GROMACS .gro file of C-alpha atoms in nm:
model
  441
    1MET     CA    1  -0.001  -0.002   0.001
    2ASP     CA    2   0.114   0.350  -0.076
    3ILE     CA    3  -0.054   0.660   0.071
    4LYS     CA    4   0.048   1.024   0.030
    5ARG     CA    5  -0.076   1.385   0.043
    6VAL     CA    6  -0.093   1.603  -0.265
    7ALA     CA    7  -0.115   1.973  -0.181
    8ILE     CA    8  -0.350   2.191  -0.390
    9ASP     CA    9  -0.320   2.509  -0.182
   10ALA     CA   10  -0.283   2.600   0.183
   11VAL     CA   11  -0.623   2.466   0.282
   12ASN     CA   12  -0.698   2.203   0.019
   13GLU     CA   13  -0.524   1.868  -0.035
   14THR     CA   14  -0.587   1.529  -0.184
   15ILE     CA   15  -0.497   1.204  -0.015
   16VAL     CA   16  -0.397   0.944  -0.276
   17MET     CA   17  -0.401   0.577  -0.166
   18THR     CA   18  -0.280   0.290  -0.384
   19ILE     CA   19  -0.398  -0.058  -0.278
   20VAL     CA   20  -0.229  -0.372  -0.415
   21HIS     CA   21  -0.351  -0.731  -0.421
   22MET     CA   22  -0.157  -0.832  -0.113
   23ASP     CA   23  -0.335  -0.567   0.097
   24TYR     CA   24  -0.669  -0.748   0.081
   25LYS     CA   25  -0.610  -1.094  -0.075
   26GLY     CA   26  -0.593  -1.288   0.254
   27GLN     CA   27  -0.913  -1.143   0.395
   28VAL     CA   28  -1.104  -1.194   0.073
   29GLN     CA   29  -1.006  -1.564   0.064
   30LYS     CA   30  -1.109  -1.600   0.426
   31ARG     CA   31  -1.450  -1.451   0.355
   32ILE     CA   32  -1.498  -1.680   0.049
   33ASN     CA   33  -1.406  -1.983   0.257
   34GLU     CA   34  -1.660  -1.879   0.518
   35LYS     CA   35  -1.919  -1.832   0.247
   36MET     CA   36  -1.875  -2.177   0.089
   37PRO     CA   37  -2.082  -2.385   0.342
   38LEU     CA   38  -2.363  -2.128   0.311
   39ALA     CA   39  -2.354  -2.068  -0.068
   40THR     CA   40  -2.656  -2.168  -0.280
   41VAL     CA   41  -2.614  -2.214  -0.656
   42LYS     CA   42  -2.878  -2.384  -0.873
   43GLY     CA   43  -2.786  -2.742  -0.947
   44PHE     CA   44  -2.573  -2.790  -0.631
   45ARG     CA   45  -2.656  -2.884  -0.279
   46LYS     CA   46  -2.603  -2.619  -0.012
   47GLY     CA   47  -2.245  -2.645   0.102
   48ALA     CA   48  -2.134  -2.843  -0.206
   49VAL     CA   49  -2.084  -2.554  -0.448
   50PRO     CA   50  -1.737  -2.553  -0.614
   51LYS     CA   51  -1.506  -2.276  -0.494
   52ASP     CA   52  -1.469  -2.120  -0.840
   53LEU     CA   53  -1.847  -2.080  -0.865
   54VAL     CA   54  -1.863  -1.921  -0.514
   55GLU     CA   55  -1.586  -1.680  -0.615
   56LYS     CA   56  -1.770  -1.597  -0.941
   57GLN     CA   57  -2.100  -1.531  -0.763
   58TYR     CA   58  -1.978  -1.354  -0.445
   59GLY     CA   59  -1.616  -1.266  -0.507
   60LYS     CA   60  -1.665  -0.917  -0.655
   61ALA     CA   61  -1.889  -0.795  -0.372
   62ILE     CA   62  -1.662  -0.949  -0.104
   63LYS     CA   63  -1.358  -0.789  -0.266
   64GLN     CA   64  -1.519  -0.445  -0.272
   65GLU     CA   65  -1.623  -0.475   0.093
   66GLU     CA   66  -1.279  -0.584   0.211
   67VAL     CA   67  -1.095  -0.325   0.003
   68GLN     CA   68  -1.318  -0.058   0.146
   69LYS     CA   69  -1.237  -0.175   0.498
   70VAL     CA   70  -0.864  -0.156   0.421
   71VAL     CA   71  -0.907   0.192   0.271
   72ASP     CA   72  -1.116   0.326   0.565
   73LEU     CA   73  -0.872   0.198   0.824
   74ALA     CA   74  -0.569   0.323   0.636
   75LEU     CA   75  -0.728   0.664   0.587
   76GLU     CA   76  -0.815   0.697   0.956
   77ARG     CA   77  -0.463   0.598   1.063
   78PHE     CA   78  -0.302   0.826   0.806
   79VAL     CA   79  -0.500   1.131   0.926
   80GLN     CA   80  -0.398   1.054   1.283
   81ALA     CA   81  -0.033   0.988   1.198
   82GLU     CA   82  -0.004   1.310   0.994
   83ARG     CA   83  -0.194   1.501   1.265
   84LEU     CA   84  -0.414   1.659   1.003
   85ASN     CA   85  -0.644   1.930   1.142
   86LEU     CA   86  -0.944   1.878   0.917
   87LEU     CA   87  -1.255   2.078   0.843
   88GLY     CA   88  -1.532   1.833   0.767
   89THR     CA   89  -1.435   1.476   0.680
   90PRO     CA   90  -1.249   1.337   0.375
   91LEU     CA   91  -1.463   1.315   0.063
   92PRO     CA   92  -1.394   1.030  -0.181
   93LYS     CA   93  -1.350   1.138  -0.545
   94VAL     CA   94  -1.607   0.949  -0.749
   95ASP     CA   95  -1.479   0.762  -1.058
   96GLU     CA   96  -1.766   0.616  -1.257
   97HIS     CA   97  -1.521   0.409  -1.460
   98PHE     CA   98  -1.326   0.264  -1.166
   99ASP     CA   99  -1.168  -0.072  -1.264
  100TRP     CA  100  -1.198  -0.318  -0.975
  101THR     CA  101  -0.994  -0.575  -1.174
  102ALA     CA  102  -0.686  -0.356  -1.196
  103GLU     CA  103  -0.367  -0.479  -1.031
  104GLU     CA  104  -0.338  -0.153  -0.839
  105LEU     CA  105  -0.649   0.017  -0.704
  106VAL     CA  106  -0.611   0.394  -0.659
  107PHE     CA  107  -0.842   0.587  -0.430
  108GLU     CA  108  -0.844   0.967  -0.391
  109TYR     CA  109  -0.994   1.172  -0.109
  110GLU     CA  110  -1.041   1.548  -0.098
  111ILE     CA  111  -0.970   1.709   0.240
  112GLY     CA  112  -1.011   2.061   0.375
  113LEU     CA  113  -0.758   2.186   0.630
  114VAL     CA  114  -0.794   2.431   0.918
  115PRO     CA  115  -0.611   2.742   0.799
  116ASP     CA  116  -0.295   2.863   0.970
  117PHE     CA  117  -0.336   3.226   1.071
  118THR     CA  118  -0.211   3.486   1.317
  119LEU     CA  119  -0.452   3.613   1.581
  120ASP     CA  120  -0.367   3.951   1.732
  121LEU     CA  121  -0.594   4.002   2.033
  122GLU     CA  122  -0.419   4.330   2.113
  123ALA     CA  123  -0.473   4.491   1.773
  124LYS     CA  124  -0.575   4.855   1.778
  125ASN     CA  125  -0.956   4.883   1.785
  126ASP     CA  126  -1.241   5.122   1.869
  127ILE     CA  127  -1.430   4.874   2.092
  128VAL     CA  128  -1.621   5.029   2.385
  129LYS     CA  129  -1.692   4.863   2.715
  130TYR     CA  130  -2.011   5.024   2.847
  131ILE     CA  131  -2.070   5.083   3.217
  132VAL     CA  132  -2.448   5.120   3.235
  133SER     CA  133  -2.599   5.304   3.530
  134ALA     CA  134  -2.959   5.320   3.650
  135ASP     CA  135  -3.051   5.692   3.667
  136ASP     CA  136  -3.308   5.849   3.894
  137LYS     CA  137  -3.575   5.858   3.618
  138MET     CA  138  -3.547   5.482   3.571
  139ILE     CA  139  -3.544   5.409   3.947
  140ASP     CA  140  -3.846   5.629   4.017
  141GLY     CA  141  -4.030   5.467   3.726
  142GLN     CA  142  -3.958   5.125   3.870
  143VAL     CA  143  -4.089   5.232   4.212
  144GLU     CA  144  -4.412   5.344   4.043
  145ARG     CA  145  -4.439   5.016   3.855
  146ILE     CA  146  -4.394   4.821   4.181
  147GLN     CA  147  -4.669   5.025   4.348
  148LYS     CA  148  -4.905   4.960   4.057
  149GLN     CA  149  -4.806   4.592   4.031
  150PHE     CA  150  -4.885   4.529   4.396
  151GLY     CA  151  -5.173   4.774   4.408
  152THR     CA  152  -5.542   4.694   4.398
  153ALA     CA  153  -5.709   4.679   4.058
  154ILE     CA  154  -6.052   4.839   4.055
  155PRO     CA  155  -6.269   4.734   3.755
  156GLN     CA  156  -6.428   5.021   3.557
  157GLU     CA  157  -6.724   5.035   3.317
  158VAL     CA  158  -6.567   5.285   3.084
  159VAL     CA  159  -6.223   5.422   3.008
  160VAL     CA  160  -6.122   5.739   3.189
  161ALA     CA  161  -5.798   5.928   3.219
  162GLY     CA  162  -5.561   5.714   3.428
  163SER     CA  163  -5.722   5.385   3.329
  164ASP     CA  164  -5.519   5.069   3.270
  165LEU     CA  165  -5.640   4.878   2.967
  166THR     CA  166  -5.589   4.509   2.897
  167GLY     CA  167  -5.649   4.406   2.539
  168THR     CA  168  -5.500   4.271   2.217
  169PHE     CA  169  -5.325   4.461   1.941
  170THR     CA  170  -5.386   4.299   1.598
  171ASN     CA  171  -5.285   4.354   1.236
  172GLU     CA  172  -5.330   4.055   1.006
  173GLU     CA  173  -5.089   4.177   0.734
  174LYS     CA  174  -4.798   4.224   0.974
  175GLU     CA  175  -4.898   3.921   1.184
  176ILE     CA  176  -4.940   4.132   1.495
  177ASN     CA  177  -5.144   3.963   1.762
  178ASN     CA  178  -5.035   4.044   2.112
  179GLU     CA  179  -5.225   4.077   2.440
  180THR     CA  180  -5.087   4.346   2.669
  181THR     CA  181  -5.178   4.593   2.942
  182ILE     CA  182  -5.120   4.962   2.884
  183SER     CA  183  -5.196   5.292   3.050
  184LEU     CA  184  -5.310   5.587   2.842
  185ASP     CA  185  -5.000   5.789   2.926
  186VAL     CA  186  -4.795   5.544   2.721
  187PHE     CA  187  -4.895   5.718   2.399
  188LYS     CA  188  -4.684   5.999   2.260
  189ASP     CA  189  -4.982   6.205   2.150
  190LYS     CA  190  -5.274   6.307   2.376
  191ALA     CA  191  -5.514   6.283   2.079
  192THR     CA  192  -5.436   5.912   2.056
  193ALA     CA  193  -5.511   5.858   2.424
  194ASP     CA  194  -5.835   6.054   2.385
  195LYS     CA  195  -5.958   5.792   2.131
  196PHE     CA  196  -5.997   5.548   2.421
  197ILE     CA  197  -6.187   5.774   2.660
  198GLY     CA  198  -6.543   5.649   2.710
  199LYS     CA  199  -6.479   5.310   2.548
  200LYS     CA  200  -6.608   4.988   2.708
  201VAL     CA  201  -6.498   4.623   2.722
  202GLY     CA  202  -6.532   4.472   2.378
  203ASP     CA  203  -6.485   4.802   2.192
  204VAL     CA  204  -6.213   4.826   1.930
  205VAL     CA  205  -5.988   5.131   1.890
  206THR     CA  206  -5.776   5.168   1.580
  207VAL     CA  207  -5.440   5.355   1.599
  208ASN     CA  208  -5.143   5.385   1.368
  209THR     CA  209  -4.800   5.258   1.473
  210LYS     CA  210  -4.616   5.557   1.324
  211ASP     CA  211  -4.505   5.785   1.617
  212LEU     CA  212  -4.743   5.599   1.847
  213PHE     CA  213  -4.492   5.606   2.133
  214GLU     CA  214  -4.220   5.842   2.243
  215ASP     CA  215  -3.969   5.565   2.172
  216ALA     CA  216  -4.042   5.343   1.870
  217HIS     CA  217  -3.871   5.051   2.050
  218GLN     CA  218  -4.183   5.023   2.269
  219LEU     CA  219  -4.345   4.853   1.972
  220MET     CA  220  -4.114   4.559   2.049
  221ASP     CA  221  -4.270   4.515   2.395
  222VAL     CA  222  -4.629   4.619   2.330
  223MET     CA  223  -4.683   4.450   1.991
  224LYS     CA  224  -4.382   4.214   1.964
  225VAL     CA  225  -4.260   4.387   1.651
  226GLY     CA  226  -3.903   4.297   1.550
  227HIS     CA  227  -3.631   4.561   1.594
  228ASP     CA  228  -3.564   4.586   1.223
  229ASP     CA  229  -3.923   4.699   1.164
  230VAL     CA  230  -3.995   4.941   1.447
  231HIS     CA  231  -3.869   5.265   1.289
  232ASP     CA  232  -4.044   5.239   0.954
  233LEU     CA  233  -4.360   5.062   1.057
  234ALA     CA  234  -4.670   5.271   0.973
  235VAL     CA  235  -4.975   5.047   0.980
  236ASP     CA  236  -5.313   5.060   1.145
  237VAL     CA  237  -5.355   4.824   1.438
  238ASP     CA  238  -5.677   4.736   1.622
  239PHE     CA  239  -5.682   4.730   2.003
  240THR     CA  240  -5.972   4.518   2.133
  241ILE     CA  241  -6.039   4.606   2.499
  242SER     CA  242  -6.085   4.305   2.728
  243ALA     CA  243  -6.053   4.473   3.071
  244ILE     CA  244  -6.060   4.827   3.214
  245ASN     CA  245  -5.915   4.903   3.557
  246THR     CA  246  -5.788   5.183   3.766
  247THR     CA  247  -5.526   5.100   4.024
  248GLU     CA  248  -5.508   5.198   4.384
  249VAL     CA  249  -5.131   5.196   4.427
  250ALA     CA  250  -4.969   4.994   4.704
  251GLU     CA  251  -4.836   5.183   5.002
  252LEU     CA  252  -4.460   5.186   5.035
  253ASN     CA  253  -4.434   5.015   5.376
  254GLN     CA  254  -4.251   4.730   5.540
  255GLU     CA  255  -4.512   4.476   5.434
  256LEU     CA  256  -4.446   4.559   5.071
  257PHE     CA  257  -4.069   4.565   5.121
  258ASP     CA  258  -4.077   4.221   5.286
  259LYS     CA  259  -4.294   4.087   5.005
  260LEU     CA  260  -4.044   4.207   4.750
  261PHE     CA  261  -3.711   4.112   4.909
  262GLY     CA  262  -3.779   3.899   5.216
  263PRO     CA  263  -3.817   3.993   5.584
  264GLY     CA  264  -3.593   4.287   5.691
  265ALA     CA  265  -3.388   4.307   5.374
  266VAL     CA  266  -3.519   4.655   5.291
  267ALA     CA  267  -3.657   4.901   5.552
  268SER     CA  268  -3.704   5.234   5.370
  269LEU     CA  269  -3.767   5.401   5.038
  270ASP     CA  270  -3.402   5.493   5.008
  271GLU     CA  271  -3.303   5.135   5.067
  272LEU     CA  272  -3.564   5.023   4.812
  273LYS     CA  273  -3.414   5.257   4.554
  274SER     CA  274  -3.066   5.134   4.632
  275LYS     CA  275  -3.183   4.774   4.588
  276ILE     CA  276  -3.352   4.857   4.258
  277LYS     CA  277  -3.034   5.031   4.138
  278GLU     CA  278  -2.815   4.737   4.243
  279ASP     CA  279  -3.040   4.474   4.074
  280ALA     CA  280  -3.080   4.685   3.757
  281GLU     CA  281  -2.711   4.751   3.718
  282SER     CA  282  -2.635   4.383   3.775
  283GLN     CA  283  -2.865   4.303   3.475
  284PHE     CA  284  -2.708   4.587   3.277
  285LEU     CA  285  -2.364   4.445   3.340
  286GLU     CA  286  -2.469   4.119   3.183
  287GLN     CA  287  -2.614   4.300   2.878
  288SER     CA  288  -2.299   4.513   2.853
  289ASN     CA  289  -2.079   4.205   2.866
  290GLN     CA  290  -2.289   4.045   2.586
  291LYS     CA  291  -2.247   4.350   2.371
  292LEU     CA  292  -1.871   4.364   2.442
  293LEU     CA  293  -1.839   3.998   2.343
  294ALA     CA  294  -2.040   4.061   2.026
  295ASP     CA  295  -1.831   4.369   1.938
  296VAL     CA  296  -1.503   4.187   1.991
  297THR     CA  297  -1.633   3.893   1.789
  298GLU     CA  298  -1.723   4.128   1.505
  299PHE     CA  299  -1.383   4.298   1.522
  300LEU     CA  300  -1.187   3.976   1.526
  301ILE     CA  301  -1.384   3.826   1.236
  302SER     CA  302  -1.337   4.136   1.021
  303SER     CA  303  -0.969   4.191   1.113
  304THR     CA  304  -0.841   3.831   1.111
  305LYS     CA  305  -0.787   3.726   0.752
  306PHE     CA  306  -0.755   3.362   0.642
  307ASP     CA  307  -0.886   3.144   0.361
  308LEU     CA  308  -1.131   2.859   0.411
  309PRO     CA  309  -1.162   2.553   0.183
  310SER     CA  310  -1.501   2.691   0.075
  311GLU     CA  311  -1.562   2.475  -0.231
  312PHE     CA  312  -1.472   2.160  -0.039
  313LEU     CA  313  -1.701   2.256   0.249
  314LYS     CA  314  -1.989   2.322   0.011
  315LYS     CA  315  -1.945   1.971  -0.131
  316TRP     CA  316  -1.911   1.827   0.216
  317LEU     CA  317  -2.232   1.995   0.333
  318GLN     CA  318  -2.415   1.804   0.057
  319THR     CA  319  -2.320   1.472   0.220
  320VAL     CA  320  -2.389   1.526   0.589
  321GLY     CA  321  -2.715   1.537   0.782
  322GLU     CA  322  -3.028   1.332   0.745
  323LYS     CA  323  -3.144   1.530   0.442
  324LYS     CA  324  -2.891   1.551   0.161
  325LEU     CA  325  -2.855   1.902   0.026
  326SER     CA  326  -2.852   2.008  -0.337
  327PRO     CA  327  -2.557   2.216  -0.453
  328GLU     CA  328  -2.779   2.525  -0.436
  329GLU     CA  329  -2.893   2.443  -0.082
  330ALA     CA  330  -2.532   2.377   0.025
  331GLU     CA  331  -2.434   2.717  -0.115
  332VAL     CA  332  -2.700   2.886   0.100
  333GLU     CA  333  -2.605   2.683   0.408
  334TYR     CA  334  -2.238   2.766   0.369
  335ALA     CA  335  -2.313   3.138   0.337
  336ARG     CA  336  -2.527   3.111   0.653
  337SER     CA  337  -2.265   2.930   0.860
  338GLU     CA  338  -1.938   3.083   0.735
  339ARG     CA  339  -1.916   3.358   0.998
  340GLY     CA  340  -1.984   3.110   1.276
  341LEU     CA  341  -1.713   2.877   1.143
  342ARG     CA  342  -1.463   3.164   1.119
  343PHE     CA  343  -1.526   3.267   1.481
  344GLN     CA  344  -1.513   2.905   1.597
  345LEU     CA  345  -1.159   2.887   1.451
  346ILE     CA  346  -1.068   3.222   1.601
  347GLU     CA  347  -1.206   3.115   1.938
  348GLY     CA  348  -1.002   2.794   1.928
  349ARG     CA  349  -0.686   2.984   1.839
  350ALA     CA  350  -0.745   3.237   2.118
  351MET     CA  351  -0.787   2.956   2.371
  352ALA     CA  352  -0.475   2.776   2.248
  353GLN     CA  353  -0.260   3.093   2.245
  354SER     CA  354  -0.368   3.182   2.598
  355ASP     CA  355  -0.363   2.823   2.723
  356ILE     CA  356  -0.727   2.835   2.830
  357LYS     CA  357  -0.869   2.499   2.931
  358ILE     CA  358  -1.210   2.403   3.065
  359THR     CA  359  -1.192   2.172   3.365
  360PHE     CA  360  -1.465   1.983   3.548
  361GLU     CA  361  -1.412   2.215   3.844
  362ASP     CA  362  -1.481   2.513   3.616
  363LEU     CA  363  -1.807   2.353   3.506
  364LYS     CA  364  -1.902   2.270   3.862
  365ALA     CA  365  -1.832   2.619   3.989
  366PHE     CA  366  -2.020   2.783   3.703
  367THR     CA  367  -2.322   2.555   3.748
  368THR     CA  368  -2.325   2.611   4.125
  369LYS     CA  369  -2.333   2.987   4.071
  370ASN     CA  370  -2.617   2.957   3.820
  371ILE     CA  371  -2.822   2.730   4.046
  372ARG     CA  372  -2.787   2.967   4.341
  373GLN     CA  373  -2.896   3.263   4.125
  374GLN     CA  374  -3.198   3.074   3.995
  375MET     CA  375  -3.300   2.962   4.345
  376ALA     CA  376  -3.273   3.321   4.469
  377GLN     CA  377  -3.504   3.435   4.189
  378PHE     CA  378  -3.765   3.187   4.314
  379GLY     CA  379  -3.735   3.305   4.672
  380GLN     CA  380  -3.477   3.054   4.805
  381ALA     CA  381  -3.213   3.305   4.909
  382ASN     CA  382  -3.012   3.075   5.138
  383PRO     CA  383  -3.023   2.713   5.019
  384THR     CA  384  -2.791   2.467   5.187
  385ASP     CA  385  -2.471   2.346   5.013
  386GLU     CA  386  -2.620   1.997   5.014
  387GLU     CA  387  -2.933   2.112   4.829
  388VAL     CA  388  -2.730   2.304   4.572
  389GLN     CA  389  -2.475   2.029   4.509
  390GLY     CA  390  -2.754   1.773   4.464
  391ILE     CA  391  -2.902   1.981   4.185
  392VAL     CA  392  -2.553   2.047   4.034
  393ALA     CA  393  -2.484   1.671   4.026
  394ARG     CA  394  -2.813   1.606   3.844
  395VAL     CA  395  -2.746   1.880   3.592
  396LEU     CA  396  -2.391   1.760   3.516
  397SER     CA  397  -2.510   1.406   3.461
  398ASN     CA  398  -2.695   1.530   3.148
  399GLN     CA  399  -2.456   1.541   2.848
  400ASP     CA  400  -2.664   1.800   2.662
  401GLU     CA  401  -2.655   2.026   2.967
  402VAL     CA  402  -2.282   1.975   3.002
  403LYS     CA  403  -2.227   2.082   2.639
  404LYS     CA  404  -2.442   2.391   2.684
  405LEU     CA  405  -2.273   2.483   3.010
  406SER     CA  406  -1.927   2.423   2.858
  407ASP     CA  407  -2.006   2.671   2.584
  408GLN     CA  408  -2.110   2.929   2.844
  409VAL     CA  409  -1.792   2.876   3.046
  410VAL     CA  410  -1.584   2.918   2.729
  411ALA     CA  411  -1.769   3.243   2.649
  412GLU     CA  412  -1.709   3.370   3.003
  413LYS     CA  413  -1.337   3.288   2.992
  414LEU     CA  414  -1.298   3.441   2.647
  415LEU     CA  415  -1.481   3.755   2.762
  416GLU     CA  416  -1.230   3.800   3.044
  417LEU     CA  417  -0.945   3.737   2.799
  418PHE     CA  418  -1.086   3.992   2.554
  419LYS     CA  419  -1.133   4.253   2.829
  420GLU     CA  420  -0.767   4.214   2.918
  421LYS     CA  421  -0.611   4.190   2.571
  422ALA     CA  422  -0.838   4.411   2.358
  423ASN     CA  423  -0.820   4.689   2.619
  424PRO     CA  424  -1.155   4.845   2.522
  425THR     CA  425  -1.236   5.207   2.599
  426THR     CA  426  -1.465   5.239   2.905
  427LYS     CA  427  -1.770   5.463   2.878
  428GLU     CA  428  -2.031   5.535   3.142
  429VAL     CA  429  -2.386   5.565   3.002
  430THR     CA  430  -2.750   5.551   3.101
  431TYR     CA  431  -2.957   5.257   2.995
  432ASP     CA  432  -3.127   5.461   2.719
  433GLU     CA  433  -2.787   5.564   2.587
  434PHE     CA  434  -2.675   5.204   2.597
  435ILE     CA  435  -2.978   5.090   2.399
  436ALA     CA  436  -2.909   5.361   2.141
  437ALA     CA  437  -2.548   5.246   2.112
  438SER     CA  438  -2.646   4.884   2.090
  439TYR     CA  439  -2.881   4.939   1.796
  440GLY     CA  440  -2.662   5.194   1.624
  441GLU     CA  441  -2.908   5.478   1.675
   0.00000   0.00000   0.00000
């Protein structure tokens, strides 16, 4: 047997394998001998068929099977021995005129290689790390929402100023169909709010989405409109009223504070505001980190140049998966997944360069932190270590969960690496300013 690599370019090669008679002869004869007692040929008793007839009837198929076994094993060992870093798996070149009777059988496999490239995590960039603060306007608004949320709803016959309306916004063309609760002061224009005054349950009020709210992004919450559509959307929507209430707001007292945060955790309005600020800025930090990771990802993809074996990968995509893809479908799939593949390679190179490894202890610590946070959200602020570790053990026994958690740990470690190496500019902003920066507005 002879096996070698033939380079086409930096990321494309062909493996050429030449198989001779001695590589498979012994196994083929063994298989034919095993077949003889079982062979059935018209005119002969079972087990009494001459060997030459058995070879004639079954020999070709047996030879092809045994040769393929030799080729598959040799290919696997060659890839390991050469330490080839492949993208996809080797693709056999199809030869419709392949001669199985030839003295030498030549097989060729196309392979795509992981590109070799330089990753500069410290390259000059204009990446911003946002420090998002909760301003007084946001905190006061949250206090008001808490008072309304825990207040007493008083049903009303008709809509008046200050009413809270529950109903459904619909527009068939834009597939808007969302139940929500709004107050009349949500609208940008008083004339719009006035359309609702005097209406009853079951009435329908039609409004236009253009300039409906002070901030067009409110369409995302109130009507579940996608961000790409909010600024240019100008369609009529129907609001069907299902409930009308006014709210007697809850008193800011110890009973309410204990209901919100547990006994004694908050004892005054100032402490409530501090707690709201702390919780909000904790959430903002997570959002800011997500944006930072996305911005660094975008920068590294655009600034790190390397070739991919694109034509090979398009062919390979046609062969994998339950549903075989057409060349056109593979083209679309490759275009959809190319950025993800590029960052996957960049991510791997970053981890290798910085010697980042994910250990079981990393997974356990990350899972423990997540479980404690989730339990706190459901009112279990101080679970015992035994309770937490029991849940952690169950989670880590699920391979799908382990994979998901591993990806999250990798993202967390890379984020810390990027913060250190990319040295982003720090900028303090309000949440509204952060949203504007996030959406490029």
